[in-house]
């Protein structure tokens, strides 16, 4: 098959399985938190630890990617996820929640490694669509988790269900091995110890400095962080919200999340196709941000009117608030200098996942103080809408500077 097809297949498989494995955790929020002796909304702590692991990977994992190549790095990420899930499956109380850090570190490799593979192989005129198809693996994996995790728990129990997910991650690690010869040819091993770099503050500083490589990168990065705040809260708390505030069973909450994720998968592909034809990715993202906030407002207003209203609002939220990633990743890859694509996407992703840490923590704090999930969702939506409006002003000012007439 053509090289770009091999690249898309390999990255999409890993993206889907990584998403399935990591998103299974918030779906198991109530039983996991009950076993640890914590309140249901404490699943936000697990989400924050997962995002912290992703930030660690994105900030300091660049030398690992250069040393091993993107496919081998993706395999290492799957192994880390399996270890994290194993830790969560053990009756270790609060200590077991640290497995979320390993899950996040394993997940974090998908963005820079996948971008490095696709930017070198994807046909230029279809690049945004191809990035969006790869990113569609995130909601596809989430939808599969929503449909399969609850039946697995009912059939096998919580610990054995986690063992089954571990098995899927390890099998995928073996399945992508045949792609390595074709896609890891641009490795550049150096004398630098990638293991030492994982604990290096200098590596963190370098990862942030690359965002000066293009004038659009700071605004693009901030946009990703703002979107990530809302997305992480939706992906972390939707199942718990449906169970605790709308009386859904674990299985029905999983189906609601599956609808949200499937709608997001369709949204990512359609929006990527549209962005390839319309252009102006930043304006596209600003419009999508306003639409996302409106969709969350609709979820708050009518989500309690019955099951079909909840399913419909979840689908709308999926298309808008979780369908932005492909356009964002493709625009980052477009403006970054070619040798720096993986570094730029890592640095931008780092700030995005800092948002994914802060969002769930703030959400958990708001729910703890007010008892209201609706208020917490509203605050997260308003911050995204406000950032979109500010970005429109900035873009208009920049256009006027370039075209003073």
mmCIF file of C-alpha atoms in Angstrom:
data_model
loop_
_atom_site.group_PDB
_atom_site.id
_atom_site.type_symbol
_atom_site.label_atom_id
_atom_site.label_comp_id
_atom_site.label_asym_id
_atom_site.label_seq_id
_atom_site.Cartn_x
_atom_site.Cartn_y
_atom_site.Cartn_z
ATOM 1 C CA UNK A 1 0.000 0.000 0.000
ATOM 2 C CA UNK A 2 1.141 3.635 -0.439
ATOM 3 C CA UNK A 3 3.343 4.905 2.357
ATOM 4 C CA UNK A 4 0.765 7.464 3.538
ATOM 5 C CA UNK A 5 -1.866 4.709 3.825
ATOM 6 C CA UNK A 6 0.490 2.619 5.972
ATOM 7 C CA UNK A 7 1.135 5.696 8.096
ATOM 8 C CA UNK A 8 -2.563 6.448 8.521
ATOM 9 C CA UNK A 9 -3.432 2.833 9.359
ATOM 10 C CA UNK A 10 -0.668 2.489 11.965
ATOM 11 C CA UNK A 11 -1.326 5.814 13.686
ATOM 12 C CA UNK A 12 -5.117 5.366 13.614
ATOM 13 C CA UNK A 13 -4.940 1.877 15.172
ATOM 14 C CA UNK A 14 -2.744 3.085 18.012
ATOM 15 C CA UNK A 15 -4.815 6.255 18.488
ATOM 16 C CA UNK A 16 -8.039 4.232 18.716
ATOM 17 C CA UNK A 17 -6.700 1.657 21.175
ATOM 18 C CA UNK A 18 -5.006 4.305 23.321
ATOM 19 C CA UNK A 19 -8.255 6.233 23.462
ATOM 20 C CA UNK A 20 -10.242 3.095 24.276
ATOM 21 C CA UNK A 21 -7.863 2.205 27.097
ATOM 22 C CA UNK A 22 -7.593 5.666 28.645
ATOM 23 C CA UNK A 23 -11.269 6.629 28.313
ATOM 24 C CA UNK A 24 -12.350 3.402 29.952
ATOM 25 C CA UNK A 25 -11.101 4.890 33.228
ATOM 26 C CA UNK A 26 -13.590 7.806 33.578
ATOM 27 C CA UNK A 27 -16.387 5.436 32.501
ATOM 28 C CA UNK A 28 -15.490 3.359 35.549
ATOM 29 C CA UNK A 29 -15.472 6.472 37.718
ATOM 30 C CA UNK A 30 -18.171 5.576 40.280
ATOM 31 C CA UNK A 31 -16.932 2.014 41.045
ATOM 32 C CA UNK A 32 -13.262 3.046 40.962
ATOM 33 C CA UNK A 33 -13.870 5.957 43.325
ATOM 34 C CA UNK A 34 -16.056 3.825 45.601
ATOM 35 C CA UNK A 35 -13.260 1.251 45.868
ATOM 36 C CA UNK A 36 -10.813 4.019 46.792
ATOM 37 C CA UNK A 37 -13.258 5.470 49.356
ATOM 38 C CA UNK A 38 -13.693 8.772 47.486
ATOM 39 C CA UNK A 39 -16.680 10.820 46.286
ATOM 40 C CA UNK A 40 -17.789 10.212 42.648
ATOM 41 C CA UNK A 41 -16.588 13.632 41.466
ATOM 42 C CA UNK A 42 -13.073 12.679 42.618
ATOM 43 C CA UNK A 43 -12.642 11.006 39.232
ATOM 44 C CA UNK A 44 -11.451 14.503 38.307
ATOM 45 C CA UNK A 45 -8.276 13.774 40.312
ATOM 46 C CA UNK A 46 -7.623 10.712 38.130
ATOM 47 C CA UNK A 47 -8.192 12.794 35.001
ATOM 48 C CA UNK A 48 -5.776 15.435 36.286
ATOM 49 C CA UNK A 49 -3.103 12.813 36.976
ATOM 50 C CA UNK A 50 -3.598 11.369 33.483
ATOM 51 C CA UNK A 51 -3.175 14.821 31.972
ATOM 52 C CA UNK A 52 -0.105 15.414 34.143
ATOM 53 C CA UNK A 53 1.417 12.241 32.664
ATOM 54 C CA UNK A 54 0.658 13.509 29.167
ATOM 55 C CA UNK A 55 2.296 16.864 29.976
ATOM 56 C CA UNK A 56 5.377 15.065 31.271
ATOM 57 C CA UNK A 57 5.612 13.083 28.048
ATOM 58 C CA UNK A 58 5.105 16.097 25.794
ATOM 59 C CA UNK A 59 7.569 18.273 27.700
ATOM 60 C CA UNK A 60 10.415 15.794 28.043
ATOM 61 C CA UNK A 61 9.735 12.901 25.635
ATOM 62 C CA UNK A 62 11.190 14.474 22.476
ATOM 63 C CA UNK A 63 14.611 12.756 22.794
ATOM 64 C CA UNK A 64 12.831 9.407 23.220
ATOM 65 C CA UNK A 65 10.983 9.981 19.944
ATOM 66 C CA UNK A 66 14.190 10.974 18.116
ATOM 67 C CA UNK A 67 16.087 7.988 19.498
ATOM 68 C CA UNK A 68 13.543 5.218 18.906
ATOM 69 C CA UNK A 69 11.504 6.529 15.964
ATOM 70 C CA UNK A 70 7.746 7.215 15.991
ATOM 71 C CA UNK A 71 6.399 3.647 15.699
ATOM 72 C CA UNK A 72 8.656 2.252 18.439
ATOM 73 C CA UNK A 73 7.735 5.233 20.615
ATOM 74 C CA UNK A 74 4.035 4.475 20.096
ATOM 75 C CA UNK A 75 4.725 0.879 21.180
ATOM 76 C CA UNK A 76 6.470 2.107 24.329
ATOM 77 C CA UNK A 77 3.429 4.292 24.998
ATOM 78 C CA UNK A 78 1.095 1.297 24.781
ATOM 79 C CA UNK A 79 3.305 -0.606 27.239
ATOM 80 C CA UNK A 80 3.132 2.336 29.674
ATOM 81 C CA UNK A 81 -0.655 2.374 29.380
ATOM 82 C CA UNK A 82 -0.825 -1.347 30.125
ATOM 83 C CA UNK A 83 1.308 -0.817 33.239
ATOM 84 C CA UNK A 84 -0.898 2.052 34.392
ATOM 85 C CA UNK A 85 -4.071 0.015 33.935
ATOM 86 C CA UNK A 86 -2.460 -2.851 35.861
ATOM 87 C CA UNK A 87 -1.748 -0.489 38.754
ATOM 88 C CA UNK A 88 -5.344 0.753 38.727
ATOM 89 C CA UNK A 89 -6.609 -2.835 38.736
ATOM 90 C CA UNK A 90 -4.886 -3.570 42.060
ATOM 91 C CA UNK A 91 -6.528 -2.892 45.453
ATOM 92 C CA UNK A 92 -3.984 -0.222 46.404
ATOM 93 C CA UNK A 93 -6.350 2.574 47.446
ATOM 94 C CA UNK A 94 -5.121 6.075 46.666
ATOM 95 C CA UNK A 95 -1.710 4.756 45.596
ATOM 96 C CA UNK A 96 -3.387 2.829 42.788
ATOM 97 C CA UNK A 97 -4.636 6.096 41.284
ATOM 98 C CA UNK A 98 -1.016 6.909 40.405
ATOM 99 C CA UNK A 99 -1.465 4.408 37.571
ATOM 100 C CA UNK A 100 -3.241 7.277 35.838
ATOM 101 C CA UNK A 101 0.150 9.036 35.559
ATOM 102 C CA UNK A 102 1.550 6.092 33.555
ATOM 103 C CA UNK A 103 -1.581 5.997 31.391
ATOM 104 C CA UNK A 104 -1.117 9.672 30.597
ATOM 105 C CA UNK A 105 2.580 9.243 29.790
ATOM 106 C CA UNK A 106 1.686 6.446 27.378
ATOM 107 C CA UNK A 107 -1.106 8.444 25.752
ATOM 108 C CA UNK A 108 1.060 11.528 25.307
ATOM 109 C CA UNK A 109 3.196 9.945 22.588
ATOM 110 C CA UNK A 110 0.307 9.791 20.102
ATOM 111 C CA UNK A 111 0.357 13.480 19.168
ATOM 112 C CA UNK A 112 4.060 14.095 18.356
ATOM 113 C CA UNK A 113 4.778 10.621 16.960
ATOM 114 C CA UNK A 114 1.613 10.578 14.846
ATOM 115 C CA UNK A 115 2.252 14.100 13.556
ATOM 116 C CA UNK A 116 5.843 13.250 12.632
ATOM 117 C CA UNK A 117 4.675 10.239 10.617
ATOM 118 C CA UNK A 118 1.780 11.931 8.837
ATOM 119 C CA UNK A 119 3.409 15.261 7.996
ATOM 120 C CA UNK A 120 6.143 13.375 6.079
ATOM 121 C CA UNK A 121 3.767 11.072 4.213
ATOM 122 C CA UNK A 122 0.338 12.734 3.770
ATOM 123 C CA UNK A 123 -0.453 14.315 0.365
ATOM 124 C CA UNK A 124 -0.450 18.079 0.873
ATOM 125 C CA UNK A 125 -3.913 18.763 -0.588
ATOM 126 C CA UNK A 126 -5.542 16.247 1.775
ATOM 127 C CA UNK A 127 -3.365 16.810 4.840
ATOM 128 C CA UNK A 128 -6.049 18.276 7.146
ATOM 129 C CA UNK A 129 -8.492 15.496 6.235
ATOM 130 C CA UNK A 130 -5.863 12.818 6.905
ATOM 131 C CA UNK A 131 -4.930 14.374 10.259
ATOM 132 C CA UNK A 132 -8.643 14.525 11.115
ATOM 133 C CA UNK A 133 -9.153 10.859 10.205
ATOM 134 C CA UNK A 134 -6.257 9.915 12.477
ATOM 135 C CA UNK A 135 -7.640 12.106 15.274
ATOM 136 C CA UNK A 136 -11.045 10.460 14.743
ATOM 137 C CA UNK A 137 -9.462 7.449 16.439
ATOM 138 C CA UNK A 138 -9.877 9.301 19.746
ATOM 139 C CA UNK A 139 -13.697 9.395 19.693
ATOM 140 C CA UNK A 140 -13.883 5.985 17.998
ATOM 141 C CA UNK A 141 -11.928 4.498 20.898
ATOM 142 C CA UNK A 142 -14.096 6.437 23.329
ATOM 143 C CA UNK A 143 -17.266 5.148 21.681
ATOM 144 C CA UNK A 144 -16.015 1.565 21.845
ATOM 145 C CA UNK A 145 -15.217 2.103 25.516
ATOM 146 C CA UNK A 146 -18.710 3.469 26.104
ATOM 147 C CA UNK A 147 -20.309 0.444 24.462
ATOM 148 C CA UNK A 148 -18.035 -2.302 25.813
ATOM 149 C CA UNK A 149 -16.697 -1.341 29.242
ATOM 150 C CA UNK A 150 -19.948 -1.626 31.214
ATOM 151 C CA UNK A 151 -20.797 -5.086 29.761
ATOM 152 C CA UNK A 152 -17.224 -6.182 30.544
ATOM 153 C CA UNK A 153 -17.592 -5.053 34.166
ATOM 154 C CA UNK A 154 -20.966 -6.793 34.512
ATOM 155 C CA UNK A 155 -19.611 -10.011 33.007
ATOM 156 C CA UNK A 156 -16.110 -10.122 34.525
ATOM 157 C CA UNK A 157 -16.011 -7.739 37.469
ATOM 158 C CA UNK A 158 -14.014 -4.515 37.752
ATOM 159 C CA UNK A 159 -10.501 -5.976 38.059
ATOM 160 C CA UNK A 160 -10.911 -8.556 35.284
ATOM 161 C CA UNK A 161 -12.423 -5.941 32.961
ATOM 162 C CA UNK A 162 -9.276 -3.852 33.437
ATOM 163 C CA UNK A 163 -7.181 -6.954 32.669
ATOM 164 C CA UNK A 164 -9.065 -7.404 29.396
ATOM 165 C CA UNK A 165 -8.292 -3.799 28.406
ATOM 166 C CA UNK A 166 -4.626 -4.398 29.275
ATOM 167 C CA UNK A 167 -4.638 -7.359 26.889
ATOM 168 C CA UNK A 168 -5.991 -5.191 24.054
ATOM 169 C CA UNK A 169 -3.187 -2.633 24.569
ATOM 170 C CA UNK A 170 -0.473 -5.308 24.545
ATOM 171 C CA UNK A 171 -1.856 -7.019 21.433
ATOM 172 C CA UNK A 172 -1.924 -3.677 19.616
ATOM 173 C CA UNK A 173 1.704 -3.101 20.571
ATOM 174 C CA UNK A 174 2.561 -6.314 18.699
ATOM 175 C CA UNK A 175 0.181 -5.606 15.790
ATOM 176 C CA UNK A 176 1.945 -2.394 14.691
ATOM 177 C CA UNK A 177 5.418 -3.973 14.649
ATOM 178 C CA UNK A 178 5.247 -4.744 10.859
ATOM 179 C CA UNK A 179 4.875 -1.000 10.150
ATOM 180 C CA UNK A 180 8.107 -0.105 11.903
ATOM 181 C CA UNK A 181 10.511 -0.855 9.035
ATOM 182 C CA UNK A 182 8.682 1.504 6.647
ATOM 183 C CA UNK A 183 7.924 4.332 9.071
ATOM 184 C CA UNK A 184 10.889 4.510 11.467
ATOM 185 C CA UNK A 185 13.498 5.245 8.812
ATOM 186 C CA UNK A 186 14.004 8.852 9.961
ATOM 187 C CA UNK A 187 15.330 8.019 13.405
ATOM 188 C CA UNK A 188 18.173 10.213 14.576
ATOM 189 C CA UNK A 189 19.800 8.591 17.615
ATOM 190 C CA UNK A 190 22.157 10.933 19.405
ATOM 191 C CA UNK A 191 24.532 10.824 22.315
ATOM 192 C CA UNK A 192 21.914 12.473 24.544
ATOM 193 C CA UNK A 193 20.317 10.141 27.076
ATOM 194 C CA UNK A 194 16.586 10.184 26.429
ATOM 195 C CA UNK A 195 16.041 8.620 29.858
ATOM 196 C CA UNK A 196 17.850 11.513 31.562
ATOM 197 C CA UNK A 197 15.857 13.985 29.447
ATOM 198 C CA UNK A 198 12.619 12.715 31.013
ATOM 199 C CA UNK A 199 13.717 14.390 34.257
ATOM 200 C CA UNK A 200 15.357 17.446 32.687
ATOM 201 C CA UNK A 201 14.110 20.990 33.287
ATOM 202 C CA UNK A 202 16.191 22.086 30.287
ATOM 203 C CA UNK A 203 14.182 19.750 28.032
ATOM 204 C CA UNK A 204 11.014 21.363 29.363
ATOM 205 C CA UNK A 205 12.349 24.848 28.568
ATOM 206 C CA UNK A 206 13.327 23.801 25.027
ATOM 207 C CA UNK A 207 9.893 22.338 24.380
ATOM 208 C CA UNK A 208 8.267 25.685 25.219
ATOM 209 C CA UNK A 209 10.792 27.790 23.276
ATOM 210 C CA UNK A 210 9.874 26.188 19.935
ATOM 211 C CA UNK A 211 6.524 28.004 20.030
ATOM 212 C CA UNK A 212 8.390 31.105 18.815
ATOM 213 C CA UNK A 213 8.973 29.392 15.455
ATOM 214 C CA UNK A 214 5.891 31.040 13.859
ATOM 215 C CA UNK A 215 3.763 34.093 14.811
ATOM 216 C CA UNK A 216 0.528 32.044 14.778
ATOM 217 C CA UNK A 217 1.749 29.396 17.217
ATOM 218 C CA UNK A 218 1.055 31.236 20.522
ATOM 219 C CA UNK A 219 -2.591 31.923 19.616
ATOM 220 C CA UNK A 220 -3.061 28.414 18.214
ATOM 221 C CA UNK A 221 -1.571 26.950 21.384
ATOM 222 C CA UNK A 222 -3.790 29.042 23.651
ATOM 223 C CA UNK A 223 -6.828 28.017 21.595
ATOM 224 C CA UNK A 224 -5.942 24.360 22.102
ATOM 225 C CA UNK A 225 -5.615 24.888 25.857
ATOM 226 C CA UNK A 226 -9.019 26.572 26.069
ATOM 227 C CA UNK A 227 -10.703 23.834 24.043
ATOM 228 C CA UNK A 228 -8.938 21.199 26.153
ATOM 229 C CA UNK A 229 -10.353 22.623 29.384
ATOM 230 C CA UNK A 230 -13.910 22.064 28.182
ATOM 231 C CA UNK A 231 -13.216 18.788 26.377
ATOM 232 C CA UNK A 232 -11.476 17.203 29.362
ATOM 233 C CA UNK A 233 -14.412 18.070 31.628
ATOM 234 C CA UNK A 234 -16.912 16.601 29.187
ATOM 235 C CA UNK A 235 -14.938 13.401 28.757
ATOM 236 C CA UNK A 236 -14.243 13.052 32.471
ATOM 237 C CA UNK A 237 -17.607 13.892 33.999
ATOM 238 C CA UNK A 238 -20.322 13.052 31.447
ATOM 239 C CA UNK A 239 -20.752 9.462 32.641
ATOM 240 C CA UNK A 240 -20.759 10.465 36.325
ATOM 241 C CA UNK A 241 -23.116 13.382 35.532
ATOM 242 C CA UNK A 242 -25.572 11.053 33.788
ATOM 243 C CA UNK A 243 -25.460 8.557 36.673
ATOM 244 C CA UNK A 244 -25.640 10.942 39.630
ATOM 245 C CA UNK A 245 -27.920 13.678 38.199
ATOM 246 C CA UNK A 246 -30.087 11.895 35.638
ATOM 247 C CA UNK A 247 -30.407 8.425 37.203
ATOM 248 C CA UNK A 248 -28.682 6.574 34.359
ATOM 249 C CA UNK A 249 -27.256 3.112 34.907
ATOM 250 C CA UNK A 250 -23.558 2.418 34.260
ATOM 251 C CA UNK A 251 -24.503 0.806 30.920
ATOM 252 C CA UNK A 252 -26.740 3.706 29.847
ATOM 253 C CA UNK A 253 -24.077 6.241 30.836
ATOM 254 C CA UNK A 254 -21.659 4.309 28.646
ATOM 255 C CA UNK A 255 -24.087 4.518 25.716
ATOM 256 C CA UNK A 256 -24.459 8.278 26.209
ATOM 257 C CA UNK A 257 -20.673 8.661 26.132
ATOM 258 C CA UNK A 258 -20.533 6.409 23.053
ATOM 259 C CA UNK A 259 -23.016 8.668 21.233
ATOM 260 C CA UNK A 260 -20.947 11.713 22.168
ATOM 261 C CA UNK A 261 -17.751 10.082 20.932
ATOM 262 C CA UNK A 262 -19.235 8.744 17.675
ATOM 263 C CA UNK A 263 -20.640 12.188 16.901
ATOM 264 C CA UNK A 264 -17.183 13.608 17.593
ATOM 265 C CA UNK A 265 -15.616 11.108 15.188
ATOM 266 C CA UNK A 266 -17.952 12.188 12.403
ATOM 267 C CA UNK A 267 -17.445 15.837 13.331
ATOM 268 C CA UNK A 268 -13.647 15.599 13.162
ATOM 269 C CA UNK A 269 -13.698 14.129 9.671
ATOM 270 C CA UNK A 270 -16.351 16.509 8.304
ATOM 271 C CA UNK A 271 -14.721 19.568 9.881
ATOM 272 C CA UNK A 272 -11.320 18.507 8.572
ATOM 273 C CA UNK A 273 -12.738 18.137 5.051
ATOM 274 C CA UNK A 274 -14.411 21.541 5.362
ATOM 275 C CA UNK A 275 -11.259 23.232 6.666
ATOM 276 C CA UNK A 276 -9.245 21.935 3.699
ATOM 277 C CA UNK A 277 -11.641 23.747 1.372
ATOM 278 C CA UNK A 278 -12.456 26.911 3.302
ATOM 279 C CA UNK A 279 -9.071 27.664 4.889
ATOM 280 C CA UNK A 280 -8.674 30.244 7.705
ATOM 281 C CA UNK A 281 -8.230 27.577 10.379
ATOM 282 C CA UNK A 282 -8.104 30.066 13.275
ATOM 283 C CA UNK A 283 -11.416 31.662 12.289
ATOM 284 C CA UNK A 284 -12.861 28.193 11.829
ATOM 285 C CA UNK A 285 -11.798 27.303 15.377
ATOM 286 C CA UNK A 286 -13.280 30.526 16.768
ATOM 287 C CA UNK A 287 -16.683 29.770 15.241
ATOM 288 C CA UNK A 288 -16.500 26.211 16.511
ATOM 289 C CA UNK A 289 -15.677 27.448 20.016
ATOM 290 C CA UNK A 290 -18.838 29.577 20.140
ATOM 291 C CA UNK A 291 -20.875 26.650 18.814
ATOM 292 C CA UNK A 292 -19.336 24.392 21.483
ATOM 293 C CA UNK A 293 -20.335 26.728 24.294
ATOM 294 C CA UNK A 294 -23.875 26.925 22.899
ATOM 295 C CA UNK A 295 -24.084 23.121 22.736
ATOM 296 C CA UNK A 296 -23.031 22.785 26.384
ATOM 297 C CA UNK A 297 -25.647 25.392 27.313
ATOM 298 C CA UNK A 298 -28.262 23.285 25.545
ATOM 299 C CA UNK A 299 -27.090 20.186 27.431
ATOM 300 C CA UNK A 300 -27.580 22.039 30.721
ATOM 301 C CA UNK A 301 -30.966 23.456 29.712
ATOM 302 C CA UNK A 302 -32.688 20.395 28.224
ATOM 303 C CA UNK A 303 -30.515 17.412 29.171
ATOM 304 C CA UNK A 304 -32.879 16.522 31.998
ATOM 305 C CA UNK A 305 -35.979 16.365 29.771
ATOM 306 C CA UNK A 306 -35.598 12.652 29.099
ATOM 307 C CA UNK A 307 -33.217 10.103 27.643
ATOM 308 C CA UNK A 308 -33.544 11.252 24.022
ATOM 309 C CA UNK A 309 -32.798 14.866 24.962
ATOM 310 C CA UNK A 310 -29.678 13.718 26.805
ATOM 311 C CA UNK A 311 -28.533 11.580 23.860
ATOM 312 C CA UNK A 312 -29.193 14.405 21.386
ATOM 313 C CA UNK A 313 -27.318 16.992 23.434
ATOM 314 C CA UNK A 314 -24.417 14.569 23.914
ATOM 315 C CA UNK A 315 -24.186 14.146 20.128
ATOM 316 C CA UNK A 316 -24.219 17.906 19.545
ATOM 317 C CA UNK A 317 -21.540 18.444 22.166
ATOM 318 C CA UNK A 318 -19.460 15.691 20.572
ATOM 319 C CA UNK A 319 -19.518 17.301 17.122
ATOM 320 C CA UNK A 320 -18.655 20.774 18.372
ATOM 321 C CA UNK A 321 -16.683 20.633 21.633
ATOM 322 C CA UNK A 322 -14.725 17.414 20.937
ATOM 323 C CA UNK A 323 -14.440 17.694 17.143
ATOM 324 C CA UNK A 324 -11.767 20.397 16.949
ATOM 325 C CA UNK A 325 -8.540 18.401 17.307
ATOM 326 C CA UNK A 326 -7.871 17.406 13.706
ATOM 327 C CA UNK A 327 -8.133 20.967 12.388
ATOM 328 C CA UNK A 328 -5.943 22.216 15.231
ATOM 329 C CA UNK A 329 -3.245 19.547 14.726
ATOM 330 C CA UNK A 330 -3.123 20.059 10.965
ATOM 331 C CA UNK A 331 -2.749 23.833 11.355
ATOM 332 C CA UNK A 332 0.071 23.367 13.873
ATOM 333 C CA UNK A 333 1.833 21.026 11.435
ATOM 334 C CA UNK A 334 1.253 23.465 8.544
ATOM 335 C CA UNK A 335 2.830 26.510 10.193
ATOM 336 C CA UNK A 336 5.681 24.682 11.961
ATOM 337 C CA UNK A 337 9.046 24.334 10.183
ATOM 338 C CA UNK A 338 9.222 20.750 8.883
ATOM 339 C CA UNK A 339 12.125 19.608 11.109
ATOM 340 C CA UNK A 340 10.248 20.952 14.162
ATOM 341 C CA UNK A 341 6.783 19.464 13.582
ATOM 342 C CA UNK A 342 6.975 16.908 16.392
ATOM 343 C CA UNK A 343 8.533 19.482 18.770
ATOM 344 C CA UNK A 344 5.866 22.094 17.985
ATOM 345 C CA UNK A 345 2.961 19.664 18.352
ATOM 346 C CA UNK A 346 4.470 18.392 21.606
ATOM 347 C CA UNK A 347 4.822 21.920 23.010
ATOM 348 C CA UNK A 348 1.321 22.943 21.936
ATOM 349 C CA UNK A 349 -0.035 19.688 23.304
ATOM 350 C CA UNK A 350 1.764 20.351 26.585
ATOM 351 C CA UNK A 351 -0.226 23.543 27.104
ATOM 352 C CA UNK A 352 -3.385 21.801 25.956
ATOM 353 C CA UNK A 353 -2.980 19.122 28.568
ATOM 354 C CA UNK A 354 -2.146 21.695 31.222
ATOM 355 C CA UNK A 355 -5.690 22.835 30.439
ATOM 356 C CA UNK A 356 -6.778 19.225 30.839
ATOM 357 C CA UNK A 357 -5.273 19.237 34.334
ATOM 358 C CA UNK A 358 -6.759 22.557 35.408
ATOM 359 C CA UNK A 359 -10.216 21.934 33.909
ATOM 360 C CA UNK A 360 -11.154 18.774 35.843
ATOM 361 C CA UNK A 361 -9.554 20.093 39.050
ATOM 362 C CA UNK A 362 -11.559 23.332 38.816
ATOM 363 C CA UNK A 363 -14.682 21.347 37.930
ATOM 364 C CA UNK A 364 -14.199 19.062 40.954
ATOM 365 C CA UNK A 365 -13.705 22.106 43.203
ATOM 366 C CA UNK A 366 -16.826 23.841 41.845
ATOM 367 C CA UNK A 367 -18.985 20.749 42.317
ATOM 368 C CA UNK A 368 -17.599 20.289 45.821
ATOM 369 C CA UNK A 369 -18.390 23.907 46.745
ATOM 370 C CA UNK A 370 -21.783 24.268 45.033
ATOM 371 C CA UNK A 371 -23.044 20.730 44.459
ATOM 372 C CA UNK A 372 -23.939 21.780 40.906
ATOM 373 C CA UNK A 373 -22.597 19.994 37.829
ATOM 374 C CA UNK A 374 -24.617 22.404 35.657
ATOM 375 C CA UNK A 375 -22.789 25.449 37.028
ATOM 376 C CA UNK A 376 -19.417 23.774 36.568
ATOM 377 C CA UNK A 377 -20.193 22.876 32.937
ATOM 378 C CA UNK A 378 -21.406 26.452 32.325
ATOM 379 C CA UNK A 379 -18.166 27.975 33.651
ATOM 380 C CA UNK A 380 -16.058 25.740 31.397
ATOM 381 C CA UNK A 381 -18.169 26.641 28.353
ATOM 382 C CA UNK A 382 -18.077 30.378 29.056
ATOM 383 C CA UNK A 383 -14.265 30.454 29.259
ATOM 384 C CA UNK A 384 -14.053 28.933 25.755
ATOM 385 C CA UNK A 385 -16.601 31.341 24.282
ATOM 386 C CA UNK A 386 -14.778 34.288 25.873
ATOM 387 C CA UNK A 387 -11.450 33.146 24.440
ATOM 388 C CA UNK A 388 -13.031 32.792 20.985
ATOM 389 C CA UNK A 389 -14.256 36.381 21.099
ATOM 390 C CA UNK A 390 -10.836 37.650 22.202
ATOM 391 C CA UNK A 391 -9.144 35.680 19.410
ATOM 392 C CA UNK A 392 -11.465 37.215 16.799
ATOM 393 C CA UNK A 393 -10.405 40.676 17.970
ATOM 394 C CA UNK A 394 -6.728 39.678 17.766
ATOM 395 C CA UNK A 395 -7.148 38.213 14.263
ATOM 396 C CA UNK A 396 -8.953 41.329 13.044
ATOM 397 C CA UNK A 397 -6.209 43.561 14.448
ATOM 398 C CA UNK A 398 -3.521 41.464 12.745
ATOM 399 C CA UNK A 399 -5.399 41.655 9.432
ATOM 400 C CA UNK A 400 -5.557 45.439 9.728
ATOM 401 C CA UNK A 401 -1.794 45.610 10.357
ATOM 402 C CA UNK A 402 -1.115 43.533 7.255
ATOM 403 C CA UNK A 403 -3.649 45.427 5.123
ATOM 404 C CA UNK A 404 -3.807 49.017 6.480
ATOM 405 C CA UNK A 405 -5.824 50.231 3.489
#
